[in-house]
Coordinates of C-alpha atoms and ligand atoms in Angstrom, one line a residue:
N801 CA -19.7 26.9 16.9
V802 CA -18.9 23.9 14.7
K803 CA -19.3 21.1 17.2
G804 CA -21.9 19.5 14.9
H805 CA -19.6 19.6 11.9
L806 CA -16.7 18.1 13.9
R807 CA -19.0 15.3 15.1
S808 CA -20.6 14.6 11.7
R809 CA -17.7 15.2 9.3
L810 CA -14.7 13.6 11.1
P811 CA -14.4 9.9 11.8
H812 CA -15.8 9.0 15.2
R813 CA -12.3 7.9 16.4
L814 CA -10.8 11.3 15.7
V815 CA -13.7 13.1 17.4
T816 CA -13.0 11.1 20.5
V817 CA -9.3 11.9 20.3
L818 CA -10.1 15.6 20.0
E819 CA -12.5 15.5 23.0
E820 CA -9.9 13.7 25.1
A821 CA -7.3 16.3 24.1
G822 CA -9.7 19.1 25.1
Q823 CA -10.3 17.5 28.5
L824 CA -6.6 17.1 29.0
A825 CA -6.0 20.7 28.0
D826 CA -8.6 21.7 30.7
R827 CA -6.7 19.7 33.3
C828 CA -3.4 21.3 32.2
E829 CA -5.1 24.7 32.1
V830 CA -4.0 25.5 28.6
P831 CA -6.1 26.7 25.7
L832 CA -6.1 24.2 22.9
F833 CA -7.2 24.6 19.2
V834 CA -7.3 22.8 16.0
V835 CA -6.1 25.1 13.2
G836 CA -5.2 25.6 9.5
G837 CA -6.1 23.4 6.5
C838 CA -8.2 21.0 8.5
V839 CA -10.6 23.7 9.8
R840 CA -10.8 25.2 6.3
D841 CA -11.8 21.9 4.9
L842 CA -14.1 21.1 7.7
L843 CA -16.1 24.2 6.9
L844 CA -16.0 23.5 3.2
G845 CA -17.2 19.9 3.8
I846 CA -14.0 18.3 2.3
E847 CA -12.4 15.4 4.1
N848 CA -9.0 16.3 5.7
L849 CA -7.6 14.1 8.4
D850 CA -4.4 16.1 8.9
L851 CA -5.1 17.6 12.3
D852 CA -2.9 20.4 13.4
L853 CA -3.3 21.3 17.1
V854 CA -2.0 24.5 18.6
V855 CA -1.5 25.0 22.4
E856 CA -1.3 28.4 24.0
G857 CA 1.5 27.3 26.3
D858 CA 4.1 24.6 26.2
G859 CA 3.1 22.5 23.1
I860 CA 5.8 19.8 23.6
A861 CA 4.9 19.2 27.3
F862 CA 1.2 19.0 26.3
A863 CA 2.0 16.6 23.4
Q864 CA 3.9 14.3 25.7
K865 CA 1.0 14.1 28.2
L866 CA -1.5 13.6 25.3
G867 CA 0.8 10.9 23.9
E868 CA 0.7 9.1 27.2
A869 CA -3.0 9.4 27.5
L870 CA -3.6 8.1 24.0
R871 CA -0.7 5.6 24.1
A872 CA 0.7 7.2 21.0
R873 CA 4.3 7.5 19.8
V874 CA 5.6 11.1 20.2
K875 CA 8.3 12.6 18.0
V876 CA 9.5 16.0 19.3
H877 CA 11.1 18.9 17.4
E878 CA 12.5 21.0 20.2
R879 CA 13.7 23.8 17.9
F880 CA 10.3 24.5 16.5
G881 CA 8.3 23.7 19.6
T882 CA 6.3 21.0 17.7
A883 CA 5.6 17.3 18.1
I884 CA 4.0 14.6 16.1
L885 CA 1.8 12.0 17.7
L886 CA 1.5 8.7 15.9
L887 CA -1.6 7.0 17.1
R888 CA -1.8 3.2 17.2
D889 CA -4.5 3.0 14.6
G890 CA -2.5 5.0 12.0
F891 CA -3.9 8.5 12.6
R892 CA -1.4 11.3 13.2
L893 CA -1.7 14.6 15.1
D894 CA 0.6 17.5 14.8
V895 CA 0.9 19.6 18.0
A896 CA 2.6 23.0 18.1
T897 CA 3.1 25.8 20.5
A898 CA 1.3 29.0 19.6
R899 CA 4.0 31.2 18.2
T900 CA 5.0 34.4 16.5
E901 CA 7.6 34.4 13.9
Y902 CA 10.1 37.2 13.1
Y903 CA 11.9 37.3 9.8
E904 CA 15.5 38.5 10.2
Y905 CA 15.5 39.2 6.5
P906 CA 12.9 38.4 3.8
T907 CA 13.0 34.7 2.7
A908 CA 15.1 33.7 5.7
L909 CA 13.8 31.0 8.1
P910 CA 11.8 32.7 10.8
T911 CA 12.9 33.2 14.4
V912 CA 10.2 31.7 16.6
E913 CA 8.7 32.9 19.9
Q914 CA 5.9 31.5 22.1
S915 CA 2.7 33.6 21.9
S916 CA -1.1 33.7 21.6
I917 CA -3.4 31.9 19.2
K918 CA -4.3 35.3 17.6
K919 CA -0.7 36.0 16.8
D920 CA -0.1 32.4 15.7
L921 CA -2.8 32.7 13.2
Y922 CA -1.5 36.1 12.0
R923 CA 1.7 34.5 10.7
R924 CA -0.2 32.2 8.4
D925 CA -0.6 32.5 4.7
F926 CA -4.2 33.2 3.9
T927 CA -7.4 34.1 5.8
I928 CA -9.0 30.8 4.9
N929 CA -6.0 29.0 6.5
A930 CA -6.0 31.2 9.6
L931 CA -9.1 29.8 11.3
A932 CA -9.0 28.0 14.6
V933 CA -11.5 25.8 16.5
R934 CA -11.4 25.6 20.2
L935 CA -11.1 22.1 21.8
N936 CA -11.3 22.8 25.5
G937 CA -14.3 21.2 27.2
K938 CA -16.0 24.6 27.7
G939 CA -16.3 26.1 24.2
F940 CA -15.6 22.8 22.4
G941 CA -16.2 23.7 18.7
D942 CA -16.1 27.5 19.0
V943 CA -14.6 29.1 15.9
F944 CA -11.9 31.7 16.3
D945 CA -11.9 33.9 13.2
F946 CA -9.8 37.1 13.7
Y947 CA -9.1 37.8 10.0
G948 CA -12.3 37.2 8.1
G949 CA -11.6 33.6 7.0
Q950 CA -15.2 32.4 7.1
R951 CA -16.3 35.4 5.0
D952 CA -13.6 34.6 2.4
L953 CA -14.6 30.9 2.4
N954 CA -18.1 32.0 1.6
D955 CA -17.0 34.6 -1.0
K956 CA -14.5 32.0 -2.5
V957 CA -11.6 34.4 -2.1
I958 CA -7.9 33.9 -1.4
R959 CA -6.6 36.8 0.7
V960 CA -3.3 37.4 2.5
L961 CA -3.4 38.7 6.1
H962 CA -1.2 41.7 5.6
G963 CA 0.7 43.6 2.9
L964 CA 4.1 42.1 3.7
S965 CA 3.0 38.5 3.4
F966 CA 4.7 37.8 0.1
V967 CA 7.8 39.7 1.1
E968 CA 8.1 37.5 4.2
D969 CA 7.6 34.4 2.1
P970 CA 7.3 34.5 -1.7
T971 CA 6.4 30.8 -1.9
R972 CA 3.0 31.9 -0.7
V973 CA 2.3 33.2 -4.2
F974 CA 2.5 29.7 -5.5
R975 CA 0.4 28.4 -2.6
A976 CA -2.2 31.1 -3.4
I977 CA -2.5 29.8 -6.9
R978 CA -2.6 26.2 -5.7
F979 CA -5.6 26.9 -3.4
E980 CA -7.3 29.1 -6.0
S981 CA -7.1 26.3 -8.5
R982 CA -8.0 23.5 -6.1
F983 CA -11.1 25.2 -4.7
G984 CA -12.1 27.2 -7.7
F985 CA -11.6 30.4 -5.7
R986 CA -10.1 33.7 -7.0
L987 CA -7.5 36.0 -5.6
G988 CA -8.7 39.0 -3.7
K989 CA -8.0 42.3 -5.4
D990 CA -5.4 43.5 -2.9
T991 CA -3.7 40.1 -2.9
A992 CA -3.5 40.1 -6.7
A993 CA -2.0 43.5 -6.6
L994 CA 0.6 42.4 -4.0
I995 CA 1.5 39.5 -6.3
A996 CA 2.0 41.9 -9.2
G997 CA 4.3 43.9 -6.8
A998 CA 6.2 40.8 -5.8
V999 CA 6.8 40.0 -9.5
K1000 CA 8.0 43.6 -10.1
M1001 CA 10.3 43.5 -7.1
N1002 CA 11.6 40.2 -8.3
L1003 CA 11.2 38.6 -4.9
F1004 CA 11.4 35.1 -6.2
R1005 CA 15.0 35.4 -7.3
R1006 CA 16.1 35.1 -3.6
L1007 CA 14.1 31.9 -3.1
S1008 CA 16.2 28.8 -3.0
G1009 CA 15.7 26.2 -5.7
H1010 CA 14.8 23.8 -2.9
R1011 CA 11.9 25.8 -1.6
L1012 CA 10.5 26.7 -5.0
L1013 CA 10.7 23.1 -6.1
E1014 CA 8.8 21.9 -3.0
E1015 CA 6.0 24.4 -3.8
L1016 CA 6.0 23.4 -7.5
K1017 CA 5.8 19.8 -6.6
L1018 CA 2.6 20.5 -4.6
L1019 CA 1.1 22.7 -7.3
L1020 CA 1.8 20.1 -10.0
S1021 CA 0.3 17.4 -7.9
E1022 CA -3.1 19.0 -7.8
R1023 CA -6.0 17.7 -9.8
K1024 CA -5.8 20.3 -12.6
P1025 CA -2.3 21.5 -13.0
K1026 CA -2.9 23.0 -16.5
Q1027 CA -5.2 25.6 -15.1
A1028 CA -2.7 26.4 -12.3
I1029 CA 0.2 26.7 -14.8
K1030 CA -1.9 29.0 -17.0
R1031 CA -2.6 31.1 -14.0
L1032 CA 1.1 31.3 -13.2
A1033 CA 1.6 32.5 -16.8
E1034 CA -1.2 35.1 -16.5
L1035 CA 0.5 36.5 -13.3
N1036 CA 3.8 36.5 -15.1
L1037 CA 5.3 33.9 -12.8
L1038 CA 6.5 31.3 -15.2
K1039 CA 9.7 33.2 -15.7
F1040 CA 10.7 32.4 -12.2
I1041 CA 10.7 28.7 -13.0
H1042 CA 12.9 29.7 -16.0
P1043 CA 13.2 33.1 -17.8
K1044 CA 12.6 31.3 -21.1
L1045 CA 9.4 29.6 -20.0
S1046 CA 6.2 31.1 -21.3
W1047 CA 2.6 30.1 -22.2
S1048 CA 2.2 28.9 -25.7
D1049 CA -0.3 26.9 -27.8
R1050 CA 2.1 24.1 -27.7
L1051 CA 2.3 24.1 -23.9
D1052 CA -1.5 24.3 -23.7
K1053 CA -1.9 21.3 -25.9
L1054 CA 0.8 19.2 -24.2
L1055 CA -0.6 19.9 -20.7
A1056 CA -4.1 19.0 -21.9
A1057 CA -2.8 15.7 -23.3
L1058 CA -0.9 15.1 -20.1
E1059 CA -4.0 15.6 -18.0
E1060 CA -5.8 13.2 -20.2
A1061 CA -3.0 10.6 -19.8
V1062 CA -2.8 11.1 -16.0
D1063 CA -6.5 10.7 -15.6
W1064 CA -6.5 7.6 -17.7
Y1065 CA -3.6 6.2 -15.6
R1066 CA -5.4 7.0 -12.3
L1067 CA -8.5 5.1 -13.5
L1068 CA -6.4 2.2 -14.5
Y1069 CA -4.2 2.0 -11.3
L1070 CA -6.1 3.3 -8.3
D1071 CA -3.5 1.9 -6.0
R1072 CA -0.2 2.5 -7.8
K1073 CA 1.9 5.4 -6.7
M1074 CA 3.2 7.8 -9.3
E1075 CA 5.0 11.1 -9.1
V1076 CA 2.4 13.2 -10.9
W1077 CA 4.3 16.4 -10.5
L1078 CA 7.3 14.8 -12.4
V1079 CA 5.1 14.2 -15.4
Y1080 CA 4.1 17.9 -15.6
M1081 CA 7.7 19.0 -14.9
M1082 CA 8.7 16.8 -17.9
G1083 CA 6.0 18.8 -19.9
L1084 CA 7.4 22.2 -18.8
L1085 CA 11.0 21.2 -19.6
E1086 CA 9.9 20.1 -23.0
M1087 CA 9.2 23.7 -23.8
L1088 CA 12.7 24.9 -23.0
P1089 CA 15.8 24.9 -25.2
E1090 CA 18.7 22.6 -24.2
R1091 CA 20.7 25.3 -22.5
A1092 CA 17.7 26.3 -20.3
V1093 CA 17.1 22.7 -19.3
K1094 CA 20.7 22.6 -18.0
D1095 CA 20.0 25.8 -16.0
A1096 CA 16.9 24.1 -14.5
F1097 CA 18.9 21.1 -13.5
K1098 CA 21.3 23.4 -11.7
R1099 CA 18.6 25.4 -10.0
F1100 CA 16.4 22.6 -8.7
P1101 CA 17.7 19.9 -6.5
F1102 CA 16.1 16.9 -8.3
S1103 CA 17.0 13.5 -6.9
E1104 CA 19.2 11.4 -9.1
Q1105 CA 16.2 9.2 -10.0
E1106 CA 14.0 12.2 -10.9
A1107 CA 16.8 13.8 -12.9
G1108 CA 17.3 10.5 -14.8
R1109 CA 13.6 10.3 -15.6
L1110 CA 13.4 14.0 -16.7
K1111 CA 16.4 13.5 -19.0
M1112 CA 14.9 10.3 -20.4
A1113 CA 11.7 12.1 -21.2
R1114 CA 13.5 14.8 -23.0
V1115 CA 16.0 12.9 -25.1
G1116 CA 15.1 9.2 -25.0
C1117 CA 11.5 9.6 -25.9
H1118 CA 11.9 10.7 -29.5
N1119 CA 13.5 7.4 -30.6
V1120 CA 10.9 5.3 -28.8
I1121 CA 8.1 7.3 -30.3
R1122 CA 9.6 7.0 -33.8
R1123 CA 9.9 3.3 -33.5
L1124 CA 6.4 2.8 -32.1
A1125 CA 4.8 5.1 -34.6
S1126 CA 6.6 3.6 -37.6
K1127 CA 4.4 2.2 -40.4
R1128 CA 6.3 -1.1 -40.2
P1129 CA 4.4 -3.7 -38.1
I1130 CA 5.8 -4.1 -34.7
K1131 CA 5.4 -7.2 -32.5
P1132 CA 4.3 -7.1 -28.9
A1133 CA 7.7 -8.4 -27.7
D1134 CA 9.4 -5.4 -29.5
V1135 CA 7.0 -3.0 -27.8
Y1136 CA 7.8 -4.7 -24.5
H1137 CA 11.6 -4.3 -24.9
L1138 CA 11.2 -0.6 -26.0
L1139 CA 9.1 0.3 -23.0
S1140 CA 10.0 -2.0 -20.1
G1141 CA 12.9 0.1 -18.9
L1142 CA 10.8 3.3 -18.7
S1143 CA 9.2 4.7 -15.6
D1144 CA 5.4 5.1 -15.6
E1145 CA 5.9 8.9 -15.6
T1146 CA 8.0 8.6 -18.8
L1147 CA 5.3 6.4 -20.4
L1148 CA 2.7 9.1 -19.8
I1149 CA 4.7 11.9 -21.3
L1150 CA 5.4 9.6 -24.2
M1151 CA 1.6 9.1 -24.7
A1152 CA 1.0 12.8 -24.5
K1153 CA 3.8 13.8 -26.9
S1154 CA 2.8 11.3 -29.6
K1155 CA 0.4 12.4 -32.3
G1156 CA -2.2 9.9 -33.5
E1157 CA -3.4 6.8 -31.7
T1158 CA -0.7 4.2 -32.6
V1159 CA 1.8 5.1 -29.8
K1160 CA -1.0 5.5 -27.3
R1161 CA -2.3 2.0 -28.2
H1162 CA 1.1 0.4 -27.8
V1163 CA 1.7 2.1 -24.4
S1164 CA -1.7 1.2 -23.2
A1165 CA -1.2 -2.5 -24.3
F1166 CA 2.2 -2.5 -22.5
L1167 CA 0.8 -1.1 -19.3
T1168 CA -2.4 -3.2 -19.2
T1169 CA -1.0 -6.5 -20.6
Y1170 CA 2.5 -7.0 -21.8
Q1171 CA 4.3 -6.0 -18.6
H1172 CA 2.4 -8.7 -16.7
V1173 CA 3.0 -11.5 -19.1
R1174 CA 5.2 -14.4 -17.9
P1175 CA 5.8 -17.8 -19.4
I1176 CA 4.2 -20.8 -17.7
L1177 CA 7.6 -22.5 -17.4
T1178 CA 9.9 -21.1 -14.8
G1179 CA 13.7 -21.4 -14.3
S1180 CA 13.1 -24.5 -12.1
D1181 CA 11.1 -26.1 -14.8
L1182 CA 14.0 -25.6 -17.2
K1183 CA 16.4 -27.1 -14.7
A1184 CA 14.1 -30.1 -14.3
M1185 CA 14.2 -30.4 -18.1
G1186 CA 18.0 -30.8 -17.8
L1187 CA 19.2 -27.3 -18.7
K1188 CA 22.1 -25.9 -16.8
P1189 CA 21.9 -22.2 -15.5
G1190 CA 24.2 -19.9 -17.5
P1191 CA 24.0 -17.4 -20.4
Q1192 CA 22.2 -19.9 -22.7
F1193 CA 19.7 -20.6 -19.9
K1194 CA 18.9 -16.9 -19.6
R1195 CA 18.7 -16.5 -23.4
I1196 CA 16.1 -19.3 -23.6
L1197 CA 14.0 -17.8 -20.8
D1198 CA 14.1 -14.4 -22.7
Q1199 CA 13.1 -16.0 -25.9
L1200 CA 10.3 -17.9 -24.2
L1201 CA 8.9 -14.7 -22.8
D1202 CA 9.1 -13.1 -26.3
A1203 CA 7.3 -16.1 -27.8
R1204 CA 4.7 -15.8 -25.2
L1205 CA 4.2 -12.0 -25.7
N1206 CA 3.9 -12.6 -29.5
E1207 CA 1.4 -15.4 -28.8
E1208 CA 3.6 -17.9 -30.7
V1209 CA 3.2 -20.3 -27.7
K1210 CA 0.1 -20.6 -25.7
T1211 CA 0.2 -23.8 -23.7
E1212 CA 2.7 -25.4 -21.4
L1213 CA 3.3 -28.1 -24.0
E1214 CA 4.1 -25.6 -26.7
E1215 CA 6.5 -23.8 -24.3
M1216 CA 8.3 -27.1 -23.6
D1217 CA 8.6 -27.8 -27.3
L1218 CA 10.1 -24.4 -27.8
V1219 CA 12.5 -24.8 -25.0
K1220 CA 13.6 -28.2 -26.4
R1221 CA 14.0 -26.7 -29.9
L1222 CA 16.0 -23.7 -28.6
A1223 CA 18.3 -26.0 -26.4
A1224 CA 18.8 -28.3 -29.3
L1225 CA 19.6 -25.5 -31.7
K1226 CA 22.3 -24.3 -29.3
T1227 CA 23.9 -27.7 -28.8
D1228 CA 23.7 -28.4 -32.5
R1229 CA 25.8 -25.4 -33.3
Ligands
ATP117 P1 -3.1 21.1 2.2 O1 -4.5 20.7 2.1 O2 -2.5 21.3 0.8 O3 -2.2 20.2 3.0 P2 -2.8 23.0 4.3 O4 -3.5 24.3 4.4 O5 -3.1 21.9 5.3 O6 -3.1 22.5 2.8 P3 0.0 22.8 4.9 O7 1.1 23.1 4.0 O8 -0.1 21.4 5.5 O9 -1.3 23.3 4.1 O10 0.1 23.9 6.1 C1 -0.7 23.8 7.2 C2 -1.0 25.3 7.7 O11 0.2 26.0 7.9 C3 -1.7 26.1 6.6 O12 -3.1 25.9 6.6 C4 -1.3 27.5 6.9 O13 -2.1 28.0 8.0 C5 0.1 27.3 7.5 N1 1.1 27.5 6.4 C6 1.7 26.6 5.6 N2 2.6 27.1 4.8 C7 2.7 28.4 5.1 C8 3.4 29.5 4.6 N3 4.3 29.3 3.6 N4 3.2 30.7 5.2 C9 2.3 30.9 6.2 N5 1.5 29.9 6.6 C10 1.7 28.7 6.1

């Protein structure tokens, strides 16, 4: 029983929600459980507030009653027998009907049928993700472990539940490596053999680009993608991203440099959102010849913006690096103009791809300083000085920013002088 863990490791508010849900389940006479990643992390002592509830019975009807009791917003997905509860203080609960899934054919979306918690857990990916904790009043906190999940958590092993697991869903192979790398676990012997079998049988060919990309995004968003990618290589899986992709010294070095750049960025901007996976995808594509990159763009449904950034990283970067690394002195305003149109993801691959410290120093100065620089005078100040909005007005503002970046002007007075000079220059001509 993990009642103590629930109470000490989850925020008080969530414990109250779970207790209330358990009492409601008693009144509705349905067994209720919290399952999956949250239970795994609860036992590992890792914070995870994504609570997945499973009801042995009508999950949607239960979710609606719970929504009323908690005064939460309820979004229902009839087709899957699931609902999402959005609590007023920002927490979110997923509620599902315990179900069995049948696969009409491998890699198809499963056909779903209501069932027991035991069967519900059997359709899951790994033993460590197939644990449930009971929430009903009597037995609150009881662990349901039908498949040896607690033993595998202790032994630090990733194990599938049955021999056809990867045939049913080959994306689980990528999930296995993700969890292995995240927790520092290793694949069980049988599971490793099943992966080798899946590779031999070429199961991944049937996977849609969409599903594979979704898994890759998750894998490449983990803390240490280099290790996970190396593992994909060891298991002969890189070829399913592209047949020409393989492990090399060059990839090893680039990924190490990327991890360094990403860690640096994370320290710098704790609050800024960046698509980390995209940075590593840029790194992988860097290893491929042009033709193969074209294939990758056909296979994976990147958004327009993602595709633009990936292409920029591949072709645009060389010029920028060459300019930044040049021996000739380069002014801050020039660095600013070279880098200001690039995404943060592109800036990081640029840092990682460049040899020596010069480029890194420029990118770092751009990110920490130049991109935030503004002149003291604004457009309204220029208007107040008698300038009329128009192309010249814009040019003067740009030149003012450049002068400020290059520290040619420092005070408001110096800026006004410059504006006057620039305006006079123009009218003189
Ligand atoms: P994370 O911490 O990365 O979110 P998670 O275990 O919570 O990990 P989710 O993708 O949110 O992962 O999935 C929730 C649960 O659903 C998993 O714990 C697992 O039991 C089950 N699950 C998810 N994907 C699959 C899959 N492809 N095959 C079988 N079960 C899956």
